[in-house]
mmCIF file of C-alpha atoms in Angstrom:
data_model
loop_
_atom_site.group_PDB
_atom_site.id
_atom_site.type_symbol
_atom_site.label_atom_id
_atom_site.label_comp_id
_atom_site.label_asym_id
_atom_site.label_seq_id
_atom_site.Cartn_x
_atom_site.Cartn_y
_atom_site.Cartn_z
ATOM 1 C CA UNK A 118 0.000 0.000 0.000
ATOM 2 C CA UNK A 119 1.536 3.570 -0.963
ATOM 3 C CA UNK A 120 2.579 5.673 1.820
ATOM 4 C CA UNK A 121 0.674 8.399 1.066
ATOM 5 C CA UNK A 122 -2.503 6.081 1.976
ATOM 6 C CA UNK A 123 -1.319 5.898 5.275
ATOM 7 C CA UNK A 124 -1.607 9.155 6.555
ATOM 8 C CA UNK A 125 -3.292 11.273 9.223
ATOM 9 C CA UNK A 126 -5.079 12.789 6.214
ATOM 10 C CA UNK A 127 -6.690 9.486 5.153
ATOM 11 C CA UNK A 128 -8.163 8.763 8.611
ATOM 12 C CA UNK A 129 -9.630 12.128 8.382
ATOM 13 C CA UNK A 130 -11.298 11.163 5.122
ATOM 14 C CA UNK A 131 -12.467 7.686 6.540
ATOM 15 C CA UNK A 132 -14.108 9.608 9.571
ATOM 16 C CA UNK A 133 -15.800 12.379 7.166
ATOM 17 C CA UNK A 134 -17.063 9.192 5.002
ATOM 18 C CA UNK A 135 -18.643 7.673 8.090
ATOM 19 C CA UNK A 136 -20.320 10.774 9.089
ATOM 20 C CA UNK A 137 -21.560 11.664 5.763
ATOM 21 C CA UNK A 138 -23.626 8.350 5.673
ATOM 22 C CA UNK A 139 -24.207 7.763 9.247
ATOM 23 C CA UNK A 140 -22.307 4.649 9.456
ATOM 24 C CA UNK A 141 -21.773 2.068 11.719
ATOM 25 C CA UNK A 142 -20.900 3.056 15.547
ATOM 26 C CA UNK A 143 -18.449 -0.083 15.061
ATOM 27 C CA UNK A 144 -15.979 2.075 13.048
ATOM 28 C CA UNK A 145 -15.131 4.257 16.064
ATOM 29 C CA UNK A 146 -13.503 0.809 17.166
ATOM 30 C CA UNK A 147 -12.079 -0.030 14.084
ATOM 31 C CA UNK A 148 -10.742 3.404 12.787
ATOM 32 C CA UNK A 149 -9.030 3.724 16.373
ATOM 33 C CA UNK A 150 -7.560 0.410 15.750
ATOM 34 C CA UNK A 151 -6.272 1.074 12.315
ATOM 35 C CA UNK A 152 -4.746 4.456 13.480
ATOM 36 C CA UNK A 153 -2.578 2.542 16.466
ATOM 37 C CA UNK A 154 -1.750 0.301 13.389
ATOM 38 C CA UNK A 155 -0.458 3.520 11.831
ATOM 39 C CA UNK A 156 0.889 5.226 14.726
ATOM 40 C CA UNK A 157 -1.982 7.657 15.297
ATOM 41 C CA UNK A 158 -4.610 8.523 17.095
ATOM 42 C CA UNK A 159 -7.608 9.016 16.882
ATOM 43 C CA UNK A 160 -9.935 10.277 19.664
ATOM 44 C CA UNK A 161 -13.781 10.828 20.160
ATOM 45 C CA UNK A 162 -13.059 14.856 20.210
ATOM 46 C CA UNK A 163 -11.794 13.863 16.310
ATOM 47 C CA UNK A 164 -15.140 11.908 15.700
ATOM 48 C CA UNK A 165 -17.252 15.262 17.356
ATOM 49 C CA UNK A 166 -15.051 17.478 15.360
ATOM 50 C CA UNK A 167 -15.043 16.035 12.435
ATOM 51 C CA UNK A 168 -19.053 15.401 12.580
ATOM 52 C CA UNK A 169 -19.380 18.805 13.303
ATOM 53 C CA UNK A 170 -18.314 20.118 10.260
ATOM 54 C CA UNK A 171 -19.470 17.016 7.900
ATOM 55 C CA UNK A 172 -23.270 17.219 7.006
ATOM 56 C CA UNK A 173 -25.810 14.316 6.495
ATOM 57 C CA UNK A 174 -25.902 13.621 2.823
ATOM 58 C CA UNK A 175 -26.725 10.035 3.054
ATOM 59 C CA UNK A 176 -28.692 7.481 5.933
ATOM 60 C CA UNK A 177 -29.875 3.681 4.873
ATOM 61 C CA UNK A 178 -32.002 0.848 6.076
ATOM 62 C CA UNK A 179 -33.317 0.531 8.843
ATOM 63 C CA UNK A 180 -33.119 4.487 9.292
ATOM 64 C CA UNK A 181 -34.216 4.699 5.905
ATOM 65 C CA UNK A 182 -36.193 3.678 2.611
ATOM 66 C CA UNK A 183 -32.994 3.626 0.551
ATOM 67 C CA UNK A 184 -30.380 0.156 1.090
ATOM 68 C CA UNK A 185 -26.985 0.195 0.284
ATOM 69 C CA UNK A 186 -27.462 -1.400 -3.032
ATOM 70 C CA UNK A 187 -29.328 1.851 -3.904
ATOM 71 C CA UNK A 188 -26.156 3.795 -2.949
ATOM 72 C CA UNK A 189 -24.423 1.646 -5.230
ATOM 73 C CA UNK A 190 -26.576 2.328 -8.262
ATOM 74 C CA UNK A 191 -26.910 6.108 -7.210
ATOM 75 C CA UNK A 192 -22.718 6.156 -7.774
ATOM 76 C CA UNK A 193 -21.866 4.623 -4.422
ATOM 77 C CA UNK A 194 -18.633 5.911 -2.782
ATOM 78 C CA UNK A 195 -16.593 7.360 -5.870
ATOM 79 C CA UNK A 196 -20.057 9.847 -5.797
ATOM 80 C CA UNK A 197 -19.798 10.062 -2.295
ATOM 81 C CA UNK A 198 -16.088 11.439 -2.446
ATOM 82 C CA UNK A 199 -16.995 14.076 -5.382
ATOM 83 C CA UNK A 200 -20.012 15.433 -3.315
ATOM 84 C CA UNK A 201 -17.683 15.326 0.129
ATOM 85 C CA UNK A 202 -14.924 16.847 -2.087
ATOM 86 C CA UNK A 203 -14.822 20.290 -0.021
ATOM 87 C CA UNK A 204 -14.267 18.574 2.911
ATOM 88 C CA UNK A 205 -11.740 15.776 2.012
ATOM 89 C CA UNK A 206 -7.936 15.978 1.461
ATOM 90 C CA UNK A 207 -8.015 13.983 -2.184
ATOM 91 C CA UNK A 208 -4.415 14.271 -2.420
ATOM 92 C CA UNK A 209 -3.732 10.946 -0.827
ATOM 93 C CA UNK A 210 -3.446 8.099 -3.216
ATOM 94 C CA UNK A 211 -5.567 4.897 -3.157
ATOM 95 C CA UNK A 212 -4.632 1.855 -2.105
ATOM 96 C CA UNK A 213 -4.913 0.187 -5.667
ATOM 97 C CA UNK A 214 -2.685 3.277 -7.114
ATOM 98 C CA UNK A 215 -4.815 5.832 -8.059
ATOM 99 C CA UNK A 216 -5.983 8.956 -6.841
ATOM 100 C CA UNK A 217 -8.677 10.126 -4.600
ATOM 101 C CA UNK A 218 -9.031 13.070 -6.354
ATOM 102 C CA UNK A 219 -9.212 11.179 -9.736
ATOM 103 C CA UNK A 220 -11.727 8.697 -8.376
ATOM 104 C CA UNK A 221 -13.877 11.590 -7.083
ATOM 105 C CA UNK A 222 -13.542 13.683 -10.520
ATOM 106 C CA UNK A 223 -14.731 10.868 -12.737
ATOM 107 C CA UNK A 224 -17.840 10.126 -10.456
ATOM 108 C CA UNK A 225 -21.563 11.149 -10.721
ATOM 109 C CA UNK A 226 -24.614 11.455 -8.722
ATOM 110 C CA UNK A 227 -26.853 9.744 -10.537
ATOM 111 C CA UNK A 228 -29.803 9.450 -7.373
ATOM 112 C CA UNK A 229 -29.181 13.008 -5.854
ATOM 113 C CA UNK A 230 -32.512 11.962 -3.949
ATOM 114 C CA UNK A 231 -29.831 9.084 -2.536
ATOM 115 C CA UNK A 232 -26.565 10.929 -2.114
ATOM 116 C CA UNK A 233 -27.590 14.783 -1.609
ATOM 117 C CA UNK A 234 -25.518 17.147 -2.191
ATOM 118 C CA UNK A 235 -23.958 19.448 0.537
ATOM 119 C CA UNK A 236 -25.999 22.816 0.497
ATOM 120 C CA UNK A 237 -29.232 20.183 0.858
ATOM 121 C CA UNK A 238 -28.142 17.634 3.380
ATOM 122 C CA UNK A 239 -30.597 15.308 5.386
ATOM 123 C CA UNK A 240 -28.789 16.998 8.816
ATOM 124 C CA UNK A 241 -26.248 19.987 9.160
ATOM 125 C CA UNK A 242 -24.385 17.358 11.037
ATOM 126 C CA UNK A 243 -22.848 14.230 10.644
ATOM 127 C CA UNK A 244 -24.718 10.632 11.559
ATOM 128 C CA UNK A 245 -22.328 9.417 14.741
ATOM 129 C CA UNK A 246 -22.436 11.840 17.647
ATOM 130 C CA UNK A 247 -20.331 12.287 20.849
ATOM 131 C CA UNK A 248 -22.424 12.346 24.153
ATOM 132 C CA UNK A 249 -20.877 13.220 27.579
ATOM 133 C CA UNK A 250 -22.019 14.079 30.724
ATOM 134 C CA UNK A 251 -21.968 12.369 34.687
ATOM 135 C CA UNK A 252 -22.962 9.313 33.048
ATOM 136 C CA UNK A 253 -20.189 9.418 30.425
ATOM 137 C CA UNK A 254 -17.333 11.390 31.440
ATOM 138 C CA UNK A 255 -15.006 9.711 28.784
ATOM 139 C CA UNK A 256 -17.951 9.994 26.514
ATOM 140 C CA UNK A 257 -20.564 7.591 24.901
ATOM 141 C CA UNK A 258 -21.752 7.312 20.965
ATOM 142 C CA UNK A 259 -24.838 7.780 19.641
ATOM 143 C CA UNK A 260 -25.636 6.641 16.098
ATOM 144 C CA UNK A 261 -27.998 10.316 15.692
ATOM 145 C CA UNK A 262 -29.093 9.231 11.924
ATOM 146 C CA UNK A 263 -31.078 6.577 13.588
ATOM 147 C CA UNK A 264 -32.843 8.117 15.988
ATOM 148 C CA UNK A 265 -36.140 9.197 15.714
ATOM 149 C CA UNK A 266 -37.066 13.090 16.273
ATOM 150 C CA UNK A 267 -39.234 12.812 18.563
ATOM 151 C CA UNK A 268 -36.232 10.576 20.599
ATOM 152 C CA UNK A 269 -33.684 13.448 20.020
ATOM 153 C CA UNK A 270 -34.403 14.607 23.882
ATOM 154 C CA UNK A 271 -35.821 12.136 26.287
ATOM 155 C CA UNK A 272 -35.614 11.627 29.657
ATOM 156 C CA UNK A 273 -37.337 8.172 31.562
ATOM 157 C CA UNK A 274 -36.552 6.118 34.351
ATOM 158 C CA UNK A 275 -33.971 3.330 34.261
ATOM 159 C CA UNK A 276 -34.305 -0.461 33.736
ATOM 160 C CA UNK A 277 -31.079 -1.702 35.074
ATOM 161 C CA UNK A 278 -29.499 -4.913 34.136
ATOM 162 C CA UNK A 279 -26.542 -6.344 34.762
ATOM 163 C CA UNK A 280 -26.202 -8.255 31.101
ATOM 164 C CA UNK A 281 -27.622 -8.258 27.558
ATOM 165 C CA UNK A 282 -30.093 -11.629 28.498
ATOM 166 C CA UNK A 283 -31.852 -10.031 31.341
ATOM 167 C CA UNK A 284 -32.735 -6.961 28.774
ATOM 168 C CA UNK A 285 -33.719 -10.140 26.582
ATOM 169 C CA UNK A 286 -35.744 -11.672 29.107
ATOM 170 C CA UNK A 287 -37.565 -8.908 30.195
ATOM 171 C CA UNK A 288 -38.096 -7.348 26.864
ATOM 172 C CA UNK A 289 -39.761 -10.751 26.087
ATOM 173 C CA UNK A 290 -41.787 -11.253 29.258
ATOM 174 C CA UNK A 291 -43.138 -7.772 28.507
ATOM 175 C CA UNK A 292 -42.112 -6.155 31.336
ATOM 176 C CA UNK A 293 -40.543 -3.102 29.571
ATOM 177 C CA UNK A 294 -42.929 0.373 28.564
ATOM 178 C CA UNK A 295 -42.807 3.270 26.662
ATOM 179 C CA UNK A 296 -40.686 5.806 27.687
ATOM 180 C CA UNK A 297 -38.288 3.310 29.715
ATOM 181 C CA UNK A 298 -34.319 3.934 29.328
ATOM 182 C CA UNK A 299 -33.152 -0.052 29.492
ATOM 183 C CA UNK A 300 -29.647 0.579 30.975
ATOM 184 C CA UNK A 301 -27.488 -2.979 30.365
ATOM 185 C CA UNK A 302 -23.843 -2.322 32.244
ATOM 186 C CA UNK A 303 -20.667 -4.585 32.495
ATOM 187 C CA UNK A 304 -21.072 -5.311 28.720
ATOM 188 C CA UNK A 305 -17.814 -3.349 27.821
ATOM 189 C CA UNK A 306 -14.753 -4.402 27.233
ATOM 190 C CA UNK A 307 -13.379 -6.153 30.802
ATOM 191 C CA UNK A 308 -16.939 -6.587 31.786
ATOM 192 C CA UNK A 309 -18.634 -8.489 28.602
ATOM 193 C CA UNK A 310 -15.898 -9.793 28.063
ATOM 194 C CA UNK A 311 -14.884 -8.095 24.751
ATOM 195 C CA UNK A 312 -17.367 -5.524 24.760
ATOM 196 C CA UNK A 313 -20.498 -7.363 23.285
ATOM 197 C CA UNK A 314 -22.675 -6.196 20.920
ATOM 198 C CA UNK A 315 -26.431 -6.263 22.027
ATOM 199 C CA UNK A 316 -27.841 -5.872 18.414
ATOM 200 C CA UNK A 317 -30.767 -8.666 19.277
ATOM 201 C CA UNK A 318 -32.346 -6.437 22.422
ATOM 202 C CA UNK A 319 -32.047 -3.765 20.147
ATOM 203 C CA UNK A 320 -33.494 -5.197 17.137
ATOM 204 C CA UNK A 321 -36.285 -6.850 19.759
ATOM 205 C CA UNK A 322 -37.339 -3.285 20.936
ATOM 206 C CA UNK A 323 -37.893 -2.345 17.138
ATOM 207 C CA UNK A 324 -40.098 -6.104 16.706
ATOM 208 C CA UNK A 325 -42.242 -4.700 19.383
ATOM 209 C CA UNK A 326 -42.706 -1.082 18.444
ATOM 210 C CA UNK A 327 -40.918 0.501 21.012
ATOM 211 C CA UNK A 328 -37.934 1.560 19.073
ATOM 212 C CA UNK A 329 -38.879 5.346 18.761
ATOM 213 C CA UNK A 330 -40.158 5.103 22.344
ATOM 214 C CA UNK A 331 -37.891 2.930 24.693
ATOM 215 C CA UNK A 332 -34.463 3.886 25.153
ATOM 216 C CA UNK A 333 -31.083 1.980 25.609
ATOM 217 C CA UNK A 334 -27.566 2.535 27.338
ATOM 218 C CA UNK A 335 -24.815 0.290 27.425
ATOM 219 C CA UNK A 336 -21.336 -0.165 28.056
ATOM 220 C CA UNK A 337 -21.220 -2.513 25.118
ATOM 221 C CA UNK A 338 -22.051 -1.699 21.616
ATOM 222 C CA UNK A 339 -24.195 -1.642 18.921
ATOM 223 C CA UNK A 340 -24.101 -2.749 14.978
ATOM 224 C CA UNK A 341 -24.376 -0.749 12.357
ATOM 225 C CA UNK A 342 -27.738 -1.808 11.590
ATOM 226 C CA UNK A 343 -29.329 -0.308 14.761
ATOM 227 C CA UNK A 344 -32.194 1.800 15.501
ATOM 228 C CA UNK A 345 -33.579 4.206 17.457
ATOM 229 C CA UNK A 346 -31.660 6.030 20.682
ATOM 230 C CA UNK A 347 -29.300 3.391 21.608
ATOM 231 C CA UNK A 348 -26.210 5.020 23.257
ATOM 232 C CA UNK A 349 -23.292 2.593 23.486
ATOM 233 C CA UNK A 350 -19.318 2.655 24.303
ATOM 234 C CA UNK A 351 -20.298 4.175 27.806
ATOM 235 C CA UNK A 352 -17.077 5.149 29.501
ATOM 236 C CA UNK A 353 -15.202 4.268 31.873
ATOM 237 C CA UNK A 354 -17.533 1.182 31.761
ATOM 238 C CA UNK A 355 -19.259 -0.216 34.782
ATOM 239 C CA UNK A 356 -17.034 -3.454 35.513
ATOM 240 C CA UNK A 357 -14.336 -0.313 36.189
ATOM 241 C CA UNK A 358 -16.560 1.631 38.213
ATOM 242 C CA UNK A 359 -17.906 3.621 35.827
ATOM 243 C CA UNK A 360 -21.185 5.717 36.842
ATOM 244 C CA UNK A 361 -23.600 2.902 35.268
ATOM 245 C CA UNK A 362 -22.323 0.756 38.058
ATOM 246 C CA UNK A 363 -24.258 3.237 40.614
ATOM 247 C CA UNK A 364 -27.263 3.255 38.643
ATOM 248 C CA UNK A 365 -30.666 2.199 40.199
ATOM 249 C CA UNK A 366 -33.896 1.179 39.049
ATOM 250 C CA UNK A 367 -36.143 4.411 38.606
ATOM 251 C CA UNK A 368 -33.139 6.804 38.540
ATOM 252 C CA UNK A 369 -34.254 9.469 35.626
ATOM 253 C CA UNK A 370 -31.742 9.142 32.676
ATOM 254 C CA UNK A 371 -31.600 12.308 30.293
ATOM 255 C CA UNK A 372 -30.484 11.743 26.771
ATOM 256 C CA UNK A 373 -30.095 14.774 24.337
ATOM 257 C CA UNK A 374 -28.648 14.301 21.183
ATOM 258 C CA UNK A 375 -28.087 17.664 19.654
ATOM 259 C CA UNK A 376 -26.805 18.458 22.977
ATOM 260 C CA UNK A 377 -24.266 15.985 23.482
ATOM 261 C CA UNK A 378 -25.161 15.017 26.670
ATOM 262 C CA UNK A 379 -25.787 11.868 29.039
ATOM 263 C CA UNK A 380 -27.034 12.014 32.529
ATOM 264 C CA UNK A 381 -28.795 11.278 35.468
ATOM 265 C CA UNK A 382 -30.773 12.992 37.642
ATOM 266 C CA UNK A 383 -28.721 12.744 40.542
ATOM 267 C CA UNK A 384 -26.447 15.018 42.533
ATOM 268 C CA UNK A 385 -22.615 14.537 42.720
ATOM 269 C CA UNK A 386 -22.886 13.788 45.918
ATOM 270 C CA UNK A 387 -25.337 11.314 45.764
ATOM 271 C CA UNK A 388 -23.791 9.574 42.884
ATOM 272 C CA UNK A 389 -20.070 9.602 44.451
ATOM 273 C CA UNK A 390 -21.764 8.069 46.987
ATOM 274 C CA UNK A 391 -23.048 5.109 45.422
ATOM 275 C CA UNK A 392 -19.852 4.351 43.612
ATOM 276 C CA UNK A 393 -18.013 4.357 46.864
ATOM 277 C CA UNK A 394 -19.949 1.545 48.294
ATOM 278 C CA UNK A 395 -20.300 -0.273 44.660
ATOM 279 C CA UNK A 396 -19.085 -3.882 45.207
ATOM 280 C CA UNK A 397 -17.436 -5.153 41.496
ATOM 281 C CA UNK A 398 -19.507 -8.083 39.966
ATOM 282 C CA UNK A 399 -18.033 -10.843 40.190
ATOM 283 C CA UNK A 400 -18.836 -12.968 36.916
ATOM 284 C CA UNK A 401 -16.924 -16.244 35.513
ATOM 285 C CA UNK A 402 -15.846 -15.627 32.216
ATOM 286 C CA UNK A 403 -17.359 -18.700 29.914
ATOM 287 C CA UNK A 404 -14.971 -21.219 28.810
ATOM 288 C CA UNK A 405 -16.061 -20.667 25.407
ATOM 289 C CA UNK A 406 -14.692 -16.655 25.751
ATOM 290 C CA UNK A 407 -11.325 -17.854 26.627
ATOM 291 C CA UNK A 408 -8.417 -19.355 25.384
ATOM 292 C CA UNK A 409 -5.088 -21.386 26.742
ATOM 293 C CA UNK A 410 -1.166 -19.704 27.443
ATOM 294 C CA UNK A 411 1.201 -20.553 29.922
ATOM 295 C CA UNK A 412 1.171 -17.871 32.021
ATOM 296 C CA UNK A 413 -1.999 -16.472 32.364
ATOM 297 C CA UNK A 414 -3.929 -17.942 35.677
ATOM 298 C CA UNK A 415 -7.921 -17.429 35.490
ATOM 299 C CA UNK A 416 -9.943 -14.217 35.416
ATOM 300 C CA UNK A 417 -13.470 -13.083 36.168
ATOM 301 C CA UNK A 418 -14.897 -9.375 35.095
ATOM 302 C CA UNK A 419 -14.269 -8.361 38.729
ATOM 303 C CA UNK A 420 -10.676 -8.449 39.005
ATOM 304 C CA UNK A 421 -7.310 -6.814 37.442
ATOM 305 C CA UNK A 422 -6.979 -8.209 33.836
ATOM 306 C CA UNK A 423 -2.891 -9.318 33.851
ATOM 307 C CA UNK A 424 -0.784 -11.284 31.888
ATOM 308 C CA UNK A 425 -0.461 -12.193 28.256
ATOM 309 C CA UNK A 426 -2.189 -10.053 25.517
ATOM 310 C CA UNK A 427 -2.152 -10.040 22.146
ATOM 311 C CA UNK A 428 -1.080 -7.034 20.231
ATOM 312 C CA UNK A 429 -0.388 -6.879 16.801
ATOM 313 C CA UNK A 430 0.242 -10.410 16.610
ATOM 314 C CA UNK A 431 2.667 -10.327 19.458
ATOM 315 C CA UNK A 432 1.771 -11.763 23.081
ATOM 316 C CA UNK A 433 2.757 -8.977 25.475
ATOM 317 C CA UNK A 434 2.265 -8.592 29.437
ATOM 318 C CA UNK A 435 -0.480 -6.377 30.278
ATOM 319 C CA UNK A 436 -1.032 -4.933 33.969
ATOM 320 C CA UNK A 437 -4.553 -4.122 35.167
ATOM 321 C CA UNK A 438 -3.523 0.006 34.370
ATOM 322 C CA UNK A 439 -2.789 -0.950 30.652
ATOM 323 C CA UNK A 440 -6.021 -3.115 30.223
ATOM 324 C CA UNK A 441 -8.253 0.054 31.193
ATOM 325 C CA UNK A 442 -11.426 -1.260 29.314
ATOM 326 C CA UNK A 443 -12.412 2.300 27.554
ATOM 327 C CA UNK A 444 -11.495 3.592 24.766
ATOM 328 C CA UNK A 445 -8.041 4.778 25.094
ATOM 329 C CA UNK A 446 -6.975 1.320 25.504
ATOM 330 C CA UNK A 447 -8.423 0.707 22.328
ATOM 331 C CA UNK A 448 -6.437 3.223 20.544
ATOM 332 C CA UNK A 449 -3.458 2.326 22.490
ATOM 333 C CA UNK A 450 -3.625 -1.505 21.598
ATOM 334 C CA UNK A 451 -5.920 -1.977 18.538
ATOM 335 C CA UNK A 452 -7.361 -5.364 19.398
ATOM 336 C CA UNK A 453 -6.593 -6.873 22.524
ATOM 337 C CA UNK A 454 -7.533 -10.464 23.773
ATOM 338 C CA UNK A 455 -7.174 -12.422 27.199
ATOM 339 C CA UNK A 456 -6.019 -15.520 27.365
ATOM 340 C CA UNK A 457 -6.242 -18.073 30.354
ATOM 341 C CA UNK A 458 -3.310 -20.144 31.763
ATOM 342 C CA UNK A 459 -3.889 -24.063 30.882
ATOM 343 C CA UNK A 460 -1.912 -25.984 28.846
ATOM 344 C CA UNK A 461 1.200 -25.171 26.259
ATOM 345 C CA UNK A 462 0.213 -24.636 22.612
ATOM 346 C CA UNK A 463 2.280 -23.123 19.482
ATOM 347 C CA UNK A 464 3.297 -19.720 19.484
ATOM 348 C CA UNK A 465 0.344 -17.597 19.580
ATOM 349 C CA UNK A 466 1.880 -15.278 16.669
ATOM 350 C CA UNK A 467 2.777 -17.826 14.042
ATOM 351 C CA UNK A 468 -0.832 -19.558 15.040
ATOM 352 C CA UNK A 469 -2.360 -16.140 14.243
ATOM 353 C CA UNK A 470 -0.356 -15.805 10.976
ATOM 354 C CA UNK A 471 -1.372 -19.130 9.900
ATOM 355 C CA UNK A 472 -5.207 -18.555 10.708
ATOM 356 C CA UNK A 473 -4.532 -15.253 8.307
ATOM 357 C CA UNK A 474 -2.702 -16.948 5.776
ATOM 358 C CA UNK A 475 -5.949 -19.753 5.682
ATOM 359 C CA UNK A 476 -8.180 -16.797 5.016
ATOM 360 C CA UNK A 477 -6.541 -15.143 2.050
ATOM 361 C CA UNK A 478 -6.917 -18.419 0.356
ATOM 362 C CA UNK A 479 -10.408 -18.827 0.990
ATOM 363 C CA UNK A 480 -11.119 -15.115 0.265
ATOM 364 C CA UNK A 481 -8.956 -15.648 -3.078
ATOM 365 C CA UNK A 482 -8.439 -12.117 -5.537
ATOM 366 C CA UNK A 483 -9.898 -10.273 -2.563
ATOM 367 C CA UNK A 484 -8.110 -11.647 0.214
ATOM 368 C CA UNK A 485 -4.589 -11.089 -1.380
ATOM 369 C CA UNK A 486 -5.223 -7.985 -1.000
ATOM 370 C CA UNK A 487 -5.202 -7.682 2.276
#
């Protein structure tokens, strides 16, 4: 890959991109990832900044009539670039050898109604939107595109549950109402583990109507195909002793999207409180979750993460101040996973490299690319 497709520049593009279309809360994962790959960072005040300044031209299913195979046929991304043009460096080059600013000039709208252009957006602001407040100090993300007007402000009493199938079960047994805020902590990183995505109470919520009237905030995360107010990424996450963890049943939650903010009705005091007598949950990770090295004894979500991680393809020795569970150690580390002590196996590495290597040839012309 040239160089030039590397740079600071290019990230800035990818985040524009995202915002432009309202896409997936995932990629503030996988964009922080990719800049630690590249030496960067990227932070959430990026994300609000960039958002900030990159209107809504596009939104898809389930947030709208149009799918992504009518972006396609309205031009798809190469239309995409020559309507974000203003607001993109197209110097870079592309990873195949071209340019961006090439790609961009020999694209058309051909669905304007699809892709619109900037002086006509769907919102002045971009689809993915930073919320903070005493619930989120670190901040939280919203994916705004997919939230319903009327759900831009709302405030409702919390559901509290301590993982994604007790939302399930009481979603199901019908014991959730309009205008609840379904709060599901130690579903982040350290507390999931591996910060789990709860697309099925979220896709339940919109099965049963209450999508534009039921709210949902997590420490985990969502997919891209999510809709309605679901506020994920909460940090510092509850298995940390994040706010969530002081949460109660009742407590009145305030989400407002065009404000950017997150929070409970409670006073400092009362919350500081609450988090001084918080007791971590203690939770056995599933066997299924974890995997064998030598020197890694076992954990549970309530105590210090240590020993082997792997980073870039390298097994390295984390302490319980480098596995943080937010997302700085995200951007610090990429992807990170735990491993629990057992029996010896092959280096972890070349075992990685090999899994890689089995993947390119089953993804054939595409995967050798990669």
């Amino acid at each position: 890959m040239p160089a030039g497709a590397r740079s600071r520049s290019v990230l800035h593009n990818l985040v524009s991109v995202v915002q432009a279309i309202g896409g997936s809360t995932n990629l503030v994962l996988h964009l922080g990832a990719l800049a630690t790959e590249l030496g960067y960072t990227l932070t959430l005040d990026d994300w609000e900044r960039i958002g900030r300044e990159t209107p809504l031209v596009a939104r898809f299913k389930p947030a709208s009539p149009y799918s992504v195979s009518d972006f396609g046929r309205a031009g798809g991304v190469p239309a995409l670039l020559k309507v974000l043009t203003p607001l993109l460096d197209l110097s870079a080059p592309t990873a195949y050898g071209s340019r961006l600013a090439l790609v961009a000039a020999g694209a058309e709208v051909r669905q304007p109604e699809v892709i619109r252009p900037l002086d006509d957006p769907l919102a002045l602001t971009g689809g993915i939107v930073v919320l903070r407040g005493n619930l989120a100090p670190e901040g939280a993300i919203v994916k705004a595109s997919g939230v319903h007007p009327a759900m831009m402000h709302h405030a409702g009493p919390a559901r509290v549950f301590d993982c994604e199938e007790d939302v399930q079960e009481s979603l199901l047994g019908g014991r959730v109402h309009p205008g609840d805020v379904l709060v599901v902590r130690y579903e982040g990183p350290r507390g999931g583990p591996g910060m789990r995505e709860l697309s099925l109470p979220a896709a339940i919520l919109v099965g049963m109507g209450l999508a534009d009237t039921v709210a949902m905030v997590t420490d985990g995360r969502f997919s891209g195909a999510t809709q309605g107010p679901c506020v994920g990424h909460v940090c510092p996450e509850a298995a940390l002793g994040g706010p969530l963890a002081g949460l109660r049943d009742g407590d009145v939650i305030e989400i407002d999207v065009p404000g950017r903010a997150l929070n409970v009705r409670l006073s400092d005091d009362e919350l500081r409180t609450r988090l001084d007598k918080w007791v971590p949950l203690s939770r056995e990770i599933p066997e299924r979750f974890q995997r064998d090295s030598c020197a890694c004894t076992p954990v549970t979500s309530a105590r210090p993460v240590e020993g082997p991680c792997l980073v870039n393809s390298t097994v390295h020795h984390l302490t319980p101040a480098d596995y943080c569970g937010t997302m700085q150690s995200v951007q610090r580390f990429g992807w990170c996973g735990t491993y629990k002590g057992g029996k010896p196996h092959e280096d972890t590495s070349t075992r990685l490299v090999s899994e890689r290597d089995r993947f390119i040839d089953r993804a054939g012309p595409v995967g050798r690319l990669l």
